[in-house]
PDB file of C-alpha atoms in Angstrom:
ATOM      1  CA  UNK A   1      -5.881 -10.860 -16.633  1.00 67.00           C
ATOM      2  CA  UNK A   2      -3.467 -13.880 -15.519  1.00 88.00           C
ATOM      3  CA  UNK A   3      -4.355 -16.210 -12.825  1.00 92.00           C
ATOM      4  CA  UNK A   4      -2.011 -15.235 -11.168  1.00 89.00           C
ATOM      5  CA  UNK A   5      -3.680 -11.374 -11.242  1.00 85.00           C
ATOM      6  CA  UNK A   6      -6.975 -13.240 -10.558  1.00 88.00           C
ATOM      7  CA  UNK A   7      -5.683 -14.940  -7.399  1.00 90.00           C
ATOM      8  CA  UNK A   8      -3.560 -11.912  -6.368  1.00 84.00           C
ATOM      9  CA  UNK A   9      -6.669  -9.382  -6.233  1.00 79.00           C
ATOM     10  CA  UNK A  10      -8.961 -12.233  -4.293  1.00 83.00           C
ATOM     11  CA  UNK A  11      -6.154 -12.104  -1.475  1.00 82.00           C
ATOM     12  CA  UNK A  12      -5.888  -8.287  -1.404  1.00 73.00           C
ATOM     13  CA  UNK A  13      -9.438  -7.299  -1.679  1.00 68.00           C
ATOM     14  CA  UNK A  14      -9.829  -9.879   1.435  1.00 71.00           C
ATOM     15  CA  UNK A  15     -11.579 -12.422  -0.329  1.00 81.00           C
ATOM     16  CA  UNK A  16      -8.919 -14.779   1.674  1.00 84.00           C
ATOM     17  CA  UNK A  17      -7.655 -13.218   4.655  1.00 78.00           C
ATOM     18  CA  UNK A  18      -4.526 -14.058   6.450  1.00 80.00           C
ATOM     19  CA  UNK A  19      -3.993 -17.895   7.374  1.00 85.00           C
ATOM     20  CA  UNK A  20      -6.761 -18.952   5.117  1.00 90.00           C
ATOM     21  CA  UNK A  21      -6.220 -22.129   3.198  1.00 93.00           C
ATOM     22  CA  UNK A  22      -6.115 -21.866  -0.719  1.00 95.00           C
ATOM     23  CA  UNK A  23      -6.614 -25.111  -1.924  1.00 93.00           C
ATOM     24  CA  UNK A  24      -5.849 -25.610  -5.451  1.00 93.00           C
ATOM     25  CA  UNK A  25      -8.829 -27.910  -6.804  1.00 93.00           C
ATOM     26  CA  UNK A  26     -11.537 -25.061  -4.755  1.00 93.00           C
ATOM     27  CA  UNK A  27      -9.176 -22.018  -6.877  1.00 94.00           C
ATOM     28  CA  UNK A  28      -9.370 -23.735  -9.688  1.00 94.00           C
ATOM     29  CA  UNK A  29     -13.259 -24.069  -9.600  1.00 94.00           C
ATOM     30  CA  UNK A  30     -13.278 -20.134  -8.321  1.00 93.00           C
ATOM     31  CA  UNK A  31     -11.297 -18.984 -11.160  1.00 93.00           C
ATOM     32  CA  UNK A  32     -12.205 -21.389 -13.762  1.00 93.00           C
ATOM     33  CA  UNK A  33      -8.852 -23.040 -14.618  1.00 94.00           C
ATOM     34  CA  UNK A  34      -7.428 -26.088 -14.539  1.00 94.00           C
ATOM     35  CA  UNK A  35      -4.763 -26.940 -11.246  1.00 93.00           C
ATOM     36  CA  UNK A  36      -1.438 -26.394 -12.944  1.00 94.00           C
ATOM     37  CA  UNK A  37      -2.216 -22.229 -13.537  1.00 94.00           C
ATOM     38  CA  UNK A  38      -3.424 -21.996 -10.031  1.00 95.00           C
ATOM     39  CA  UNK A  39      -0.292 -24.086  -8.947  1.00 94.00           C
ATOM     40  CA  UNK A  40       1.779 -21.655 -11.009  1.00 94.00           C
ATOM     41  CA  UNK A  41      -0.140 -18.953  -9.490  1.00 94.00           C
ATOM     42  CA  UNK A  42       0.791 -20.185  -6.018  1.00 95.00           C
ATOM     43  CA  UNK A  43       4.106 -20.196  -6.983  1.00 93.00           C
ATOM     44  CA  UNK A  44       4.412 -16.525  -8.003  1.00 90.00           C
ATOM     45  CA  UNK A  45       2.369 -15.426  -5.113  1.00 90.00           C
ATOM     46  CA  UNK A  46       4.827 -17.241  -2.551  1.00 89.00           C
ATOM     47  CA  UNK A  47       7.887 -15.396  -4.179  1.00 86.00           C
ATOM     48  CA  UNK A  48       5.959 -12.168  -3.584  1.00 78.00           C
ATOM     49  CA  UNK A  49       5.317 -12.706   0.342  1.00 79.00           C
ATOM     50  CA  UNK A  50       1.354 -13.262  -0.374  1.00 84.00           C
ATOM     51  CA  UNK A  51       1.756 -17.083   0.215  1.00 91.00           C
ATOM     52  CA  UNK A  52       2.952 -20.095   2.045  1.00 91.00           C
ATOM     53  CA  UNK A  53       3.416 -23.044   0.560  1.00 93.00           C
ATOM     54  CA  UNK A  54       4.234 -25.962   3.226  1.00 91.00           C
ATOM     55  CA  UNK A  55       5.052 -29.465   2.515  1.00 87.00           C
ATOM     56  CA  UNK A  56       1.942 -31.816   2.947  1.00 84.00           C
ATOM     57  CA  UNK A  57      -0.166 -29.032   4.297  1.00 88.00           C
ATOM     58  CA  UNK A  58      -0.093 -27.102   0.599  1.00 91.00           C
ATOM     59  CA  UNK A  59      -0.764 -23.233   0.887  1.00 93.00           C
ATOM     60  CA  UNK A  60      -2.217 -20.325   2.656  1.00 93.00           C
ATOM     61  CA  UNK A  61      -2.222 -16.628   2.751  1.00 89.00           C
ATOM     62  CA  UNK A  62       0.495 -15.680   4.392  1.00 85.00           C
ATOM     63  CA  UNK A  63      -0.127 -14.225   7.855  1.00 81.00           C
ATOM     64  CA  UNK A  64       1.913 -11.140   9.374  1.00 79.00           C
ATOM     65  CA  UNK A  65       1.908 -10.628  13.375  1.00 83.00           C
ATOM     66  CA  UNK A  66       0.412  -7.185  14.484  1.00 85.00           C
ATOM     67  CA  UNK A  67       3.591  -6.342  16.147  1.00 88.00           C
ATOM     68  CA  UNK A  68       5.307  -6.612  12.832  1.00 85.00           C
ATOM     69  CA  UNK A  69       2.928  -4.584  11.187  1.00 86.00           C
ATOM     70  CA  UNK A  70       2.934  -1.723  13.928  1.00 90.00           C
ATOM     71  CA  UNK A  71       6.746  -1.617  13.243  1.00 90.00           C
ATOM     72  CA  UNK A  72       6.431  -1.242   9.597  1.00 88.00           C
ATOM     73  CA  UNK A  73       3.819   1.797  10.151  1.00 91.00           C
ATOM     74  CA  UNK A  74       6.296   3.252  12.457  1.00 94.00           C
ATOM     75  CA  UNK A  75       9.379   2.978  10.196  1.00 93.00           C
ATOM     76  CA  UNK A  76       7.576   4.539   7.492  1.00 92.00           C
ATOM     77  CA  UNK A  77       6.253   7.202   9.177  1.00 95.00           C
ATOM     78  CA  UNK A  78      10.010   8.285  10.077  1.00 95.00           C
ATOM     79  CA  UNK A  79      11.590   7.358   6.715  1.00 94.00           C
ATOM     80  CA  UNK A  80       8.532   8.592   4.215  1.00 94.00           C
ATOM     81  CA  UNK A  81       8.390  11.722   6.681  1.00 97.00           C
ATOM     82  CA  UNK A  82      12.029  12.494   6.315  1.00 96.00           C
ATOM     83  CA  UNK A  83      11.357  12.329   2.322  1.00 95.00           C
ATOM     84  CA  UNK A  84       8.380  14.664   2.104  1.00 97.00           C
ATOM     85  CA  UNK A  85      10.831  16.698   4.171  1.00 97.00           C
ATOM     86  CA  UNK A  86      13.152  16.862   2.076  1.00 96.00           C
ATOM     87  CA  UNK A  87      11.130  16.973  -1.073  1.00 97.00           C
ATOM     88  CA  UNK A  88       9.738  19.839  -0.133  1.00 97.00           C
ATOM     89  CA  UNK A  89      12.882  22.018   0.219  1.00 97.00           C
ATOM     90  CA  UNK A  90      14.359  20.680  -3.595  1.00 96.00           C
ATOM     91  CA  UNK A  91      11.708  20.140  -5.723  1.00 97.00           C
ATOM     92  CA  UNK A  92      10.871  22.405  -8.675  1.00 96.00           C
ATOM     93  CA  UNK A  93       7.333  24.456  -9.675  1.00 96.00           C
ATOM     94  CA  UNK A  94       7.313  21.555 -12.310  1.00 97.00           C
ATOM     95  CA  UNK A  95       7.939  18.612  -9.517  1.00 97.00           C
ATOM     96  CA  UNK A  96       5.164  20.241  -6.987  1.00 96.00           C
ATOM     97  CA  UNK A  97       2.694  20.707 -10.283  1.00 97.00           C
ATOM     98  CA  UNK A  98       2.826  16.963 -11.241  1.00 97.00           C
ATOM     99  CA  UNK A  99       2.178  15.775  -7.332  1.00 97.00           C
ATOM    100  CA  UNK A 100      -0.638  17.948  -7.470  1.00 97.00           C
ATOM    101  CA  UNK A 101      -2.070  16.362 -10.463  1.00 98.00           C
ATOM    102  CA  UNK A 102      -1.046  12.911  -9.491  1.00 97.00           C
ATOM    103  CA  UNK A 103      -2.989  13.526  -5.682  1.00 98.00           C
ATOM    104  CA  UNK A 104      -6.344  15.074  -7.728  1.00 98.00           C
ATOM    105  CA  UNK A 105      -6.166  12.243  -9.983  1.00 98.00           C
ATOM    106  CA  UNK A 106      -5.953   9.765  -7.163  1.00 97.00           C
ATOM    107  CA  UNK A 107      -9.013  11.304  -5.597  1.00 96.00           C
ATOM    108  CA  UNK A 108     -11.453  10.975  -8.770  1.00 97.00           C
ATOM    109  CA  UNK A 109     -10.597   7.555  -9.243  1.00 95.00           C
ATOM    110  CA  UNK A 110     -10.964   7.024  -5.336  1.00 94.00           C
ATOM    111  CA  UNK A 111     -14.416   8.721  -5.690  1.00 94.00           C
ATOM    112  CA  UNK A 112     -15.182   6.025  -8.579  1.00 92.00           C
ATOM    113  CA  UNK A 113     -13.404   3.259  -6.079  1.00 87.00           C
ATOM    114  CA  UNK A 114     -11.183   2.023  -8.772  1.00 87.00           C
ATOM    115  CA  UNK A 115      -8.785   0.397  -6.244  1.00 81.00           C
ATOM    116  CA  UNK A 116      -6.395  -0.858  -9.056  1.00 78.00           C
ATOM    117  CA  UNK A 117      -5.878   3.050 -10.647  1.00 87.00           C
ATOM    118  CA  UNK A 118      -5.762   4.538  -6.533  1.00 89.00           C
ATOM    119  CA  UNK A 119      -2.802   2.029  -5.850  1.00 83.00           C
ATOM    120  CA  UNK A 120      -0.791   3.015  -9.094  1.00 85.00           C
ATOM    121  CA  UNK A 121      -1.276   6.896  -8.328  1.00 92.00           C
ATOM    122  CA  UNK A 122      -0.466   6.127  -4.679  1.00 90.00           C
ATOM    123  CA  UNK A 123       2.991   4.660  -5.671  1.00 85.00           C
ATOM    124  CA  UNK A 124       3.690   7.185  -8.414  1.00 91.00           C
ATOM    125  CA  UNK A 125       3.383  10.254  -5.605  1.00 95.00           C
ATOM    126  CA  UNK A 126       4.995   8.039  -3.096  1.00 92.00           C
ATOM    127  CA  UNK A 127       7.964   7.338  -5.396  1.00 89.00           C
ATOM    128  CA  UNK A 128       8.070  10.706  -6.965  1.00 94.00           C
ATOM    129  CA  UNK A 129       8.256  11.839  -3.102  1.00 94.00           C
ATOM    130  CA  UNK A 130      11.594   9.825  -2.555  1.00 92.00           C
ATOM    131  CA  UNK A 131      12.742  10.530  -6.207  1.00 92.00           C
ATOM    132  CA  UNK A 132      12.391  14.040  -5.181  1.00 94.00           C
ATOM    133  CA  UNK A 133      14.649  13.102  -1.442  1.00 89.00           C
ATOM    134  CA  UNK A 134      17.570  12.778  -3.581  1.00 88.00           C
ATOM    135  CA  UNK A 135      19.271   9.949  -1.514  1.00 87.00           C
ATOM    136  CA  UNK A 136      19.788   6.490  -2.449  1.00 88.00           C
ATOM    137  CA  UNK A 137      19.726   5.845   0.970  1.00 88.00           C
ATOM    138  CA  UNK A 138      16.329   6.840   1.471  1.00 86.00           C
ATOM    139  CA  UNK A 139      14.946   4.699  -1.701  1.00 85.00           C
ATOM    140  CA  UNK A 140      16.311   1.767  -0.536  1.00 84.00           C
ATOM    141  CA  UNK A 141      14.599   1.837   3.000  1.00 85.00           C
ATOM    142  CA  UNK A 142      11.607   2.765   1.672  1.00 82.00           C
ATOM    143  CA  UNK A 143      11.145   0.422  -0.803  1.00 76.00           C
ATOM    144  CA  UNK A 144      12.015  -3.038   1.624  1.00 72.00           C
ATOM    145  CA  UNK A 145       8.936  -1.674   3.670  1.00 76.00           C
ATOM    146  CA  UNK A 146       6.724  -0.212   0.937  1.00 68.00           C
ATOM    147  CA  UNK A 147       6.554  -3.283  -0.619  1.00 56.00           C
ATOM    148  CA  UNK A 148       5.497  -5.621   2.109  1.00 56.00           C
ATOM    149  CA  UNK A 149       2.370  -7.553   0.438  1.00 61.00           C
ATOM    150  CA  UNK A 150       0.337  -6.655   3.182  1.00 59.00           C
ATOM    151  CA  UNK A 151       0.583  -3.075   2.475  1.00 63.00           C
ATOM    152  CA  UNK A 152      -1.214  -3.646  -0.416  1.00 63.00           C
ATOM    153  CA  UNK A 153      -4.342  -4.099   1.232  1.00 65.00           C
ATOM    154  CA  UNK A 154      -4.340  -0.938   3.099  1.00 73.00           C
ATOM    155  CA  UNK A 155      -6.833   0.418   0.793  1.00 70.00           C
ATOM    156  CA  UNK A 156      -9.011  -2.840   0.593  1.00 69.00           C
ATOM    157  CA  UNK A 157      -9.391  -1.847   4.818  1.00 74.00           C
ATOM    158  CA  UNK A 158     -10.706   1.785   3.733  1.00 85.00           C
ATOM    159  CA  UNK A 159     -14.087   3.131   4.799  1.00 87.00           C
ATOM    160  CA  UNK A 160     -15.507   6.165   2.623  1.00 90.00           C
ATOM    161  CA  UNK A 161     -14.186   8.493   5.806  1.00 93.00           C
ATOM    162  CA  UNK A 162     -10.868   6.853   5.700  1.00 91.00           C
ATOM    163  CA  UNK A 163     -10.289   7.282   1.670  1.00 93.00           C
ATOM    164  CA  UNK A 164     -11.541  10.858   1.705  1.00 95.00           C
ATOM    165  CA  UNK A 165      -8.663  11.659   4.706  1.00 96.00           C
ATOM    166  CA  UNK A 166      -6.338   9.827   2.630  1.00 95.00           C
ATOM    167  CA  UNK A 167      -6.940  11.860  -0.297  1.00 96.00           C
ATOM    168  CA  UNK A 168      -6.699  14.998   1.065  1.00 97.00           C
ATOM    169  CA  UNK A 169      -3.359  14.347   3.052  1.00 98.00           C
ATOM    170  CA  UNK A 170      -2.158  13.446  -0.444  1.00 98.00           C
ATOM    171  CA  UNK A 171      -3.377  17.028  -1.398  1.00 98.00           C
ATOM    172  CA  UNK A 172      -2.097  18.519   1.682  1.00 98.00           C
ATOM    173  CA  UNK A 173       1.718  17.396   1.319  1.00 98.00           C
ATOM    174  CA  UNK A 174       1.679  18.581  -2.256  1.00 98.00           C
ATOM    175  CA  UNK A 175       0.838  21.586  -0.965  1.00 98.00           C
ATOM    176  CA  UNK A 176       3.498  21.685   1.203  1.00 98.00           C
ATOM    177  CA  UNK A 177       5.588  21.061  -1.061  1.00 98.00           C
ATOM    178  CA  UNK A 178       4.721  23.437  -3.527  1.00 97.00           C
ATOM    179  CA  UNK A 179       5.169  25.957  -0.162  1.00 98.00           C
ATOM    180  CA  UNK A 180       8.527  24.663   0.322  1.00 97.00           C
ATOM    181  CA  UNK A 181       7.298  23.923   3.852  1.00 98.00           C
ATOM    182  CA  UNK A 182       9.488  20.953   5.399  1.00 98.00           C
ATOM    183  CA  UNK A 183       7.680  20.782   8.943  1.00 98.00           C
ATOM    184  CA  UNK A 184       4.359  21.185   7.327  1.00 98.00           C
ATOM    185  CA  UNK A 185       5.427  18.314   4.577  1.00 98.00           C
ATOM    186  CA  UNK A 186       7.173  15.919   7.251  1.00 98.00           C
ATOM    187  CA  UNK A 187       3.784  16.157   9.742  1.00 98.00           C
ATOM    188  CA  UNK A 188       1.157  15.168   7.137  1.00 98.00           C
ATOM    189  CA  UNK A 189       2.946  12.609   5.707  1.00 98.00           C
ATOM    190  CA  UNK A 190       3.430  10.982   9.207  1.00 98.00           C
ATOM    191  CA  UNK A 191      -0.221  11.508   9.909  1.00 97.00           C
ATOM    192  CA  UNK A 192      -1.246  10.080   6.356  1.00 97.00           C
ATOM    193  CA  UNK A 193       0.530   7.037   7.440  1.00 96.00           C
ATOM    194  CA  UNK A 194      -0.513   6.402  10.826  1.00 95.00           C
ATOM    195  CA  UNK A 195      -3.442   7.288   9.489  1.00 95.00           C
ATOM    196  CA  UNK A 196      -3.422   3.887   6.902  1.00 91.00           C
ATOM    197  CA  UNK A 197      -2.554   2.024  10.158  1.00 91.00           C
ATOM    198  CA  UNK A 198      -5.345   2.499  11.911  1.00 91.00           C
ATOM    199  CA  UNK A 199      -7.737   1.853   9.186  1.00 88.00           C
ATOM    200  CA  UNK A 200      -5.479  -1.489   8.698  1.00 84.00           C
ATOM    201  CA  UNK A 201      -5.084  -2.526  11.977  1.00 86.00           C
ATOM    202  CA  UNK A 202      -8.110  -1.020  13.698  1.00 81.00           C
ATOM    203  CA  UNK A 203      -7.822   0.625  17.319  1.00 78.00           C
ATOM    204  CA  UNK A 204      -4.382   0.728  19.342  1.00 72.00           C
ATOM    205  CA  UNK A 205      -4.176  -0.833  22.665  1.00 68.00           C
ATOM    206  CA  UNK A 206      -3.625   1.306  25.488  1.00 61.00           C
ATOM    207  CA  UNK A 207      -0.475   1.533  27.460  1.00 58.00           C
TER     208      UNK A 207
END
């Protein structure tokens, strides 16, 4: 792997959480490089969103308010729902079969906690989900909120109870679309991701 993949998982896994300092002579000593890699690293990382890289105060993980987060959940409950939605009333025996396989492939490498294999499957059944939406639309709102960096840790936040509901709601909305059931498809899929939010962001405040 590349530093820059070194530095990358340290941030995701939590290793550095948000606001923390990443000072390039302690990275370089962490990931056994010299300062130039880990300054390329930074780099990268602050194009991504992971990083923040301020004159005379160097870098830090880049920190996103709660607020912000809670609006991302909530945006992609209603745009990710409206895909499943959809995806379940156009896609083919062949389309349902391969989110079946993708969602029970997920779950064995879950079981192993092979983070890096559960966050490829989870974008290959999220994508196929939108592919399967047919509207361009659609992709394009999904994917400014989908990738937010901090997304990315969702699955670093998981408990063993959380992964295992995770899982199965990835079962669940195959199965609904296999049924061809919209409603049933739209309601997991919103539950799946509020769901993620509260293993992310812990308890809501009451109102």
């Amino acid at each position: 792997m590349s530093t820059v993949d070194d530095l990358r998982g340290l941030i995701l896994v939590g290793r550095y959480a948000s606001g923390d300092r990443l000072g390039e002579v302690e990275l370089a000593e962490t990931l056994g490089v010299s300062r130039t890699p880990v300054r390329d690293a930074l780099r990268q990382l602050q194009a991504e969103g992971l990083v923040e890289i301020t004159a005379n105060r160097g870098a830090k993980v880049m920190e996103y308010p709660r607020a912000d987060l809670e609006t991302i959940f909530e945006l992609r409950a209603g745009i990710e729902g409206l895909a499943a939605r959809r995806a379940a009333t156009t896609a083919t025996e062949q389309d349902a079969e391969r989110l079946r396989e993708v969602a029970v492939t997920l779950g064995e490498h879950a079981r192993r906690h092979d983070l890096d294999a559960v966050y490829r499957l989870n974008a290959e059944f999220h994508q196929t989900l939108v592919r399967l939406g047919g509207s361009a639309v659609l992709a394009q709102s999904i994917s400014s909120l989908v990738h937010s960096p901090v997304l990315l840790r969702t699955y670093s936040a998981f408990d063993e109870e959380a992964m295992r509901r995770s899982v199965d709601h990835h079962i669940e909305i195959a199965a609904a679309v296999r049924a061809g059931d919209p409603d049933w498809a739209e309601a997991v899929m919103r539950a799946h991701l509020f769901s993620a939010r509260a293993s992310l962001l812990g308890p809501r405040e009451r109102r």
